[in-house]
Amino acid sequence: MKVRLAKESDLKVVVDIHLKRFNDFFLTSLGKFFLIQFYKGFLKEPGILLIIEDNFKVVGFAAGSFSNNGFFKKLLVNNLIGFAKAGIIVALSNPSALIRIGSNANKASREDLEFSELLSICTLPNKKGYGKILLKAFENYVFSKSKLPISLTTDFCNNEKTVTFYKDCGYSIYKVFDSYKDRKMYRFLKNND
Ligand SMILES: CC(C)(COP(=O)(O)OP(=O)(O)OC[C@H]1O[C@@H](n2cnc3c(N)ncnc32)[C@H](O)[C@@H]1OP(=O)(O)O)[C@@H](O)C(=O)NCCC(=O)NCCS
């Protein structure tokens, strides 16, 4: 098994795994083209996109940032043309989604704490510990370059397996908050120590 930084040629398989594993998520509803542009933004710093391979096959990925400070603007700048094209498609097919994207980005920019962030992690179903290996590699990569804690958010309701996964990996609850349309979420934190 190997974890490495993703390349542009990995984006299609990253998005295929995202579509398989995040079926009810908002970002998924924005479609394959949007997701390719979204993850492409993570290929440049302050974005981070790691993939895990088993037998030379990509079986999962982790996307995040070195700092939440203005990150969504930086993500946009990292792939301005791609996001512009994706934005036009979303505006024509699902205009209300643009309001939600704006609301989420606005909330993210109002966080009171600076942290590195795990924004998306996903593996193919396995009994080999892909998720834990990938998350550890993500932490090692982030902590080798930054002193900030790592944060992540996850659903509060009907999400015991993922919550247990993060707790087992050493994350503690920092707060519970309401996201878009009162969706209750945890924010977890892990310090660099
Ligand atoms: C959350 C997620 C990333 C966790 O990754 P994962 O690969 O499932 O997690 P693990 O590293 O614990 O490994 C998976 C299994 O391998 C098992 N395992 C770990 N090490 C092992 C080993 N050495 N030998 C055999 N089995 C092992 C684990 O016990 C676990 O089994 P379980 O699923 O029955 O509990 C993954 O489930 C996922 O992609 N979920 C969908 C997307 C999602 O919700 N992401 C999080 C959003 S906040």
Short mmCIF file of C-alpha atoms and ligand atoms in Angstrom, two decimals:
data_model
loop_
_atom_site.label_atom_id
_atom_site.label_comp_id
_atom_site.label_asym_id
_atom_site.label_seq_id
_atom_site.Cartn_x
_atom_site.Cartn_y
_atom_site.Cartn_z
CA MET A 1 0.00 0.00 0.00
CA LYS A 2 1.26 3.47 -0.82
CA VAL A 3 0.05 7.04 -0.14
CA ARG A 4 1.22 9.78 -2.49
CA LEU A 5 0.32 13.26 -3.70
CA ALA A 6 -2.32 13.15 -6.44
CA LYS A 7 -1.66 14.27 -10.02
CA GLU A 8 -4.07 15.70 -12.56
CA SER A 9 -4.30 12.25 -14.19
CA ASP A 10 -5.72 10.86 -10.89
CA LEU A 11 -8.70 13.25 -10.82
CA LYS A 12 -11.09 11.05 -12.77
CA VAL A 13 -10.66 8.10 -10.39
CA VAL A 14 -10.82 10.44 -7.35
CA VAL A 15 -14.18 11.71 -8.58
CA ASP A 16 -15.40 8.18 -9.35
CA ILE A 17 -14.62 7.16 -5.76
CA HIS A 18 -16.28 10.34 -4.45
CA LEU A 19 -19.44 9.58 -6.48
CA LYS A 20 -19.55 6.00 -5.17
CA ARG A 21 -19.03 6.87 -1.50
CA PHE A 22 -20.63 10.31 -1.03
CA ASN A 23 -23.92 9.51 -2.74
CA ASP A 24 -26.21 11.75 -0.66
CA PHE A 25 -23.87 14.71 -0.30
CA PHE A 26 -24.46 18.21 -1.65
CA LEU A 27 -21.21 18.37 -3.65
CA THR A 28 -22.14 15.12 -5.41
CA SER A 29 -25.37 16.72 -6.64
CA LEU A 30 -23.28 19.30 -8.53
CA GLY A 31 -22.09 16.62 -10.95
CA LYS A 32 -18.91 15.07 -12.29
CA PHE A 33 -17.62 18.15 -14.13
CA PHE A 34 -17.94 20.33 -11.03
CA LEU A 35 -16.20 17.68 -8.88
CA ILE A 36 -13.25 17.40 -11.29
CA GLN A 37 -12.78 21.19 -11.14
CA PHE A 38 -13.25 21.18 -7.35
CA TYR A 39 -10.57 18.53 -6.68
CA LYS A 40 -8.26 20.06 -9.32
CA GLY A 41 -8.08 23.14 -7.06
CA PHE A 42 -6.51 20.95 -4.35
CA LEU A 43 -3.54 19.97 -6.53
CA LYS A 44 -1.82 23.29 -5.68
CA GLU A 45 -0.95 24.58 -2.21
CA PRO A 46 -2.48 25.60 0.13
CA GLY A 47 -4.61 22.67 -1.10
CA ILE A 48 -3.61 19.07 -0.40
CA LEU A 49 -4.77 16.01 -2.33
CA LEU A 50 -3.38 12.62 -1.30
CA ILE A 51 -4.35 9.26 -2.73
CA ILE A 52 -3.90 5.75 -1.39
CA GLU A 53 -3.00 2.95 -3.77
CA ASP A 54 -3.28 -0.79 -3.18
CA ASN A 55 -1.62 -2.95 -5.82
CA PHE A 56 -1.17 0.13 -8.05
CA LYS A 57 -4.92 0.85 -7.95
CA VAL A 58 -6.27 4.06 -6.38
CA VAL A 59 -8.56 3.02 -3.50
CA GLY A 60 -9.13 6.30 -1.68
CA PHE A 61 -8.22 9.94 -1.31
CA ALA A 62 -7.96 12.75 1.24
CA ALA A 63 -8.38 16.42 0.34
CA GLY A 64 -7.62 19.32 2.62
CA SER A 65 -5.80 22.57 3.18
CA PHE A 66 -2.81 23.83 5.14
CA SER A 67 -4.89 26.70 6.52
CA ASN A 68 -8.58 27.57 6.61
CA ASN A 69 -7.60 31.24 6.40
CA GLY A 70 -9.30 32.41 3.15
CA PHE A 71 -8.95 28.88 1.77
CA PHE A 72 -12.04 28.80 -0.45
CA LYS A 73 -10.91 31.97 -2.26
CA LYS A 74 -7.48 30.39 -2.77
CA LEU A 75 -9.09 27.18 -4.05
CA LEU A 76 -11.03 29.27 -6.57
CA VAL A 77 -7.86 31.05 -7.70
CA ASN A 78 -6.05 27.69 -8.03
CA ASN A 79 -8.49 26.70 -10.80
CA LEU A 80 -10.25 29.91 -11.84
CA ILE A 81 -11.15 28.89 -15.39
CA GLY A 82 -12.38 25.43 -14.34
CA PHE A 83 -14.59 26.89 -11.59
CA ALA A 84 -15.92 29.56 -13.97
CA LYS A 85 -17.00 26.87 -16.45
CA ALA A 86 -18.44 24.68 -13.68
CA GLY A 87 -20.21 27.72 -12.18
CA ILE A 88 -21.98 28.44 -15.48
CA ILE A 89 -23.16 24.84 -15.73
CA VAL A 90 -24.41 24.85 -12.12
CA ALA A 91 -26.09 28.27 -12.58
CA LEU A 92 -28.02 26.93 -15.56
CA SER A 93 -28.93 23.53 -14.13
CA ASN A 94 -29.27 24.14 -10.38
CA PRO A 95 -29.17 27.89 -9.55
CA SER A 96 -30.11 27.44 -5.86
CA ALA A 97 -26.91 25.42 -5.40
CA LEU A 98 -24.89 28.60 -5.96
CA ILE A 99 -26.59 30.15 -2.92
CA ARG A 100 -25.62 27.15 -0.83
CA ILE A 101 -21.99 27.22 -2.09
CA GLY A 102 -21.84 30.93 -1.18
CA SER A 103 -23.35 30.29 2.26
CA ASN A 104 -20.91 27.43 3.02
CA ALA A 105 -17.87 29.45 1.89
CA ASN A 106 -19.05 32.43 3.93
CA LYS A 107 -19.50 30.32 7.09
CA ALA A 108 -16.07 28.75 6.59
CA SER A 109 -14.48 32.19 6.40
CA ARG A 110 -16.03 33.17 9.77
CA GLU A 111 -14.29 30.46 11.84
CA ASP A 112 -12.73 31.86 15.02
CA LEU A 113 -9.74 29.51 14.96
CA GLU A 114 -6.98 28.91 12.42
CA PHE A 115 -6.37 25.27 11.52
CA SER A 116 -5.28 22.96 8.74
CA GLU A 117 -8.31 21.11 7.51
CA LEU A 118 -9.33 17.71 6.21
CA LEU A 119 -12.17 18.59 3.87
CA SER A 120 -12.90 15.23 2.28
CA ILE A 121 -11.75 11.66 2.93
CA CYS A 122 -13.08 8.60 1.23
CA THR A 123 -12.00 5.01 0.60
CA LEU A 124 -13.43 2.06 -1.28
CA PRO A 125 -14.99 -0.50 1.10
CA ASN A 126 -12.16 -2.63 2.53
CA LYS A 127 -10.97 -4.68 5.47
CA LYS A 128 -7.40 -3.42 5.29
CA GLY A 129 -7.52 -0.13 7.18
CA TYR A 130 -7.23 2.14 4.11
CA GLY A 131 -8.87 5.06 5.92
CA LYS A 132 -6.57 4.97 8.95
CA ILE A 133 -3.43 4.62 6.79
CA LEU A 134 -4.56 7.51 4.59
CA LEU A 135 -5.51 9.78 7.49
CA LYS A 136 -2.19 9.11 9.24
CA ALA A 137 -0.32 9.99 6.03
CA PHE A 138 -2.41 13.16 5.69
CA GLU A 139 -1.53 14.15 9.27
CA ASN A 140 2.19 13.41 8.79
CA TYR A 141 2.22 15.49 5.61
CA VAL A 142 0.40 18.43 7.20
CA PHE A 143 2.35 18.36 10.47
CA SER A 144 5.66 18.19 8.60
CA LYS A 145 4.90 21.64 7.15
CA SER A 146 2.57 23.32 9.66
CA LYS A 147 2.19 23.78 13.40
CA LEU A 148 -1.57 24.29 13.18
CA PRO A 149 -3.99 21.68 14.53
CA ILE A 150 -5.99 19.63 11.99
CA SER A 151 -9.73 20.11 11.97
CA LEU A 152 -12.59 18.41 10.14
CA THR A 153 -16.36 18.45 10.17
CA THR A 154 -18.74 15.54 10.00
CA ASP A 155 -22.47 14.95 10.45
CA PHE A 156 -23.85 14.76 13.98
CA CYS A 157 -26.81 12.52 13.11
CA ASN A 158 -26.78 8.91 11.84
CA ASN A 159 -23.02 8.95 11.45
CA GLU A 160 -21.74 6.74 14.30
CA LYS A 161 -19.28 4.76 12.17
CA THR A 162 -17.45 7.83 10.85
CA VAL A 163 -17.52 9.57 14.25
CA THR A 164 -15.96 6.46 15.83
CA PHE A 165 -13.37 6.36 13.04
CA TYR A 166 -12.25 9.94 13.81
CA LYS A 167 -12.25 9.37 17.59
CA ASP A 168 -10.15 6.21 17.10
CA CYS A 169 -7.72 8.33 15.06
CA GLY A 170 -7.26 10.74 18.00
CA TYR A 171 -9.70 13.54 17.09
CA SER A 172 -11.67 15.33 19.83
CA ILE A 173 -14.93 17.22 19.53
CA TYR A 174 -14.22 20.97 19.34
CA LYS A 175 -17.83 22.05 18.88
CA VAL A 176 -21.26 21.13 17.55
CA PHE A 177 -22.78 23.65 15.15
CA ASP A 178 -25.58 24.16 12.63
CA SER A 179 -24.59 24.13 8.99
CA TYR A 180 -26.77 24.98 5.95
CA LYS A 181 -30.49 24.62 6.75
CA ASP A 182 -29.79 23.65 10.38
CA ARG A 183 -27.84 20.47 9.54
CA LYS A 184 -26.17 19.60 12.83
CA MET A 185 -22.41 18.98 12.52
CA TYR A 186 -19.40 18.16 14.66
CA ARG A 187 -16.14 20.03 14.30
CA PHE A 188 -13.27 17.79 15.40
CA LEU A 189 -9.70 18.84 16.19
CA LYS A 190 -6.35 17.10 16.56
CA ASN A 191 -3.26 18.90 17.80
CA ASN A 192 0.26 18.51 16.49
CA ASP A 193 1.91 16.96 19.57
C1 LIG B 1 -14.79 7.17 6.77
C2 LIG B 1 -13.84 6.32 5.91
C3 LIG B 1 -12.89 7.24 5.15
C4 LIG B 1 -13.04 5.40 6.83
O1 LIG B 1 -12.14 4.64 6.04
P1 LIG B 1 -12.08 3.04 6.13
O2 LIG B 1 -11.11 2.60 5.11
O3 LIG B 1 -13.47 2.50 6.02
O4 LIG B 1 -11.59 2.84 7.63
P2 LIG B 1 -10.55 1.91 8.38
O5 LIG B 1 -9.17 2.40 8.22
O6 LIG B 1 -11.06 1.82 9.78
O7 LIG B 1 -10.57 0.48 7.68
C5 LIG B 1 -11.69 -0.21 7.19
C6 LIG B 1 -11.84 -1.57 7.80
O8 LIG B 1 -10.61 -2.28 7.79
C7 LIG B 1 -10.44 -2.93 9.07
N1 LIG B 1 -9.00 -3.08 9.29
C8 LIG B 1 -8.14 -2.15 9.71
N2 LIG B 1 -6.89 -2.65 9.77
C9 LIG B 1 -6.97 -3.93 9.37
C10 LIG B 1 -6.05 -4.98 9.23
N3 LIG B 1 -4.74 -4.80 9.48
N4 LIG B 1 -6.51 -6.17 8.80
C11 LIG B 1 -7.81 -6.37 8.54
N5 LIG B 1 -8.74 -5.43 8.66
C12 LIG B 1 -8.33 -4.22 9.06
C13 LIG B 1 -11.09 -1.99 10.04
O9 LIG B 1 -11.45 -2.66 11.23
C14 LIG B 1 -12.30 -1.54 9.26
O10 LIG B 1 -13.31 -2.51 9.37
P3 LIG B 1 -14.85 -2.09 9.58
O11 LIG B 1 -15.24 -1.29 8.35
O12 LIG B 1 -15.57 -3.37 9.70
O13 LIG B 1 -14.88 -1.24 10.83
C15 LIG B 1 -14.63 5.42 4.89
O14 LIG B 1 -15.50 4.56 5.59
C16 LIG B 1 -15.42 6.18 3.84
O15 LIG B 1 -14.89 6.50 2.78
N6 LIG B 1 -16.71 6.47 4.10
C17 LIG B 1 -17.57 7.13 3.10
C18 LIG B 1 -17.20 8.57 2.93
C19 LIG B 1 -17.27 9.33 4.26
O16 LIG B 1 -18.28 9.28 4.95
N7 LIG B 1 -16.19 10.07 4.58
C20 LIG B 1 -16.09 10.86 5.80
C21 LIG B 1 -16.84 12.12 5.65
S1 LIG B 1 -16.70 13.18 7.06
#
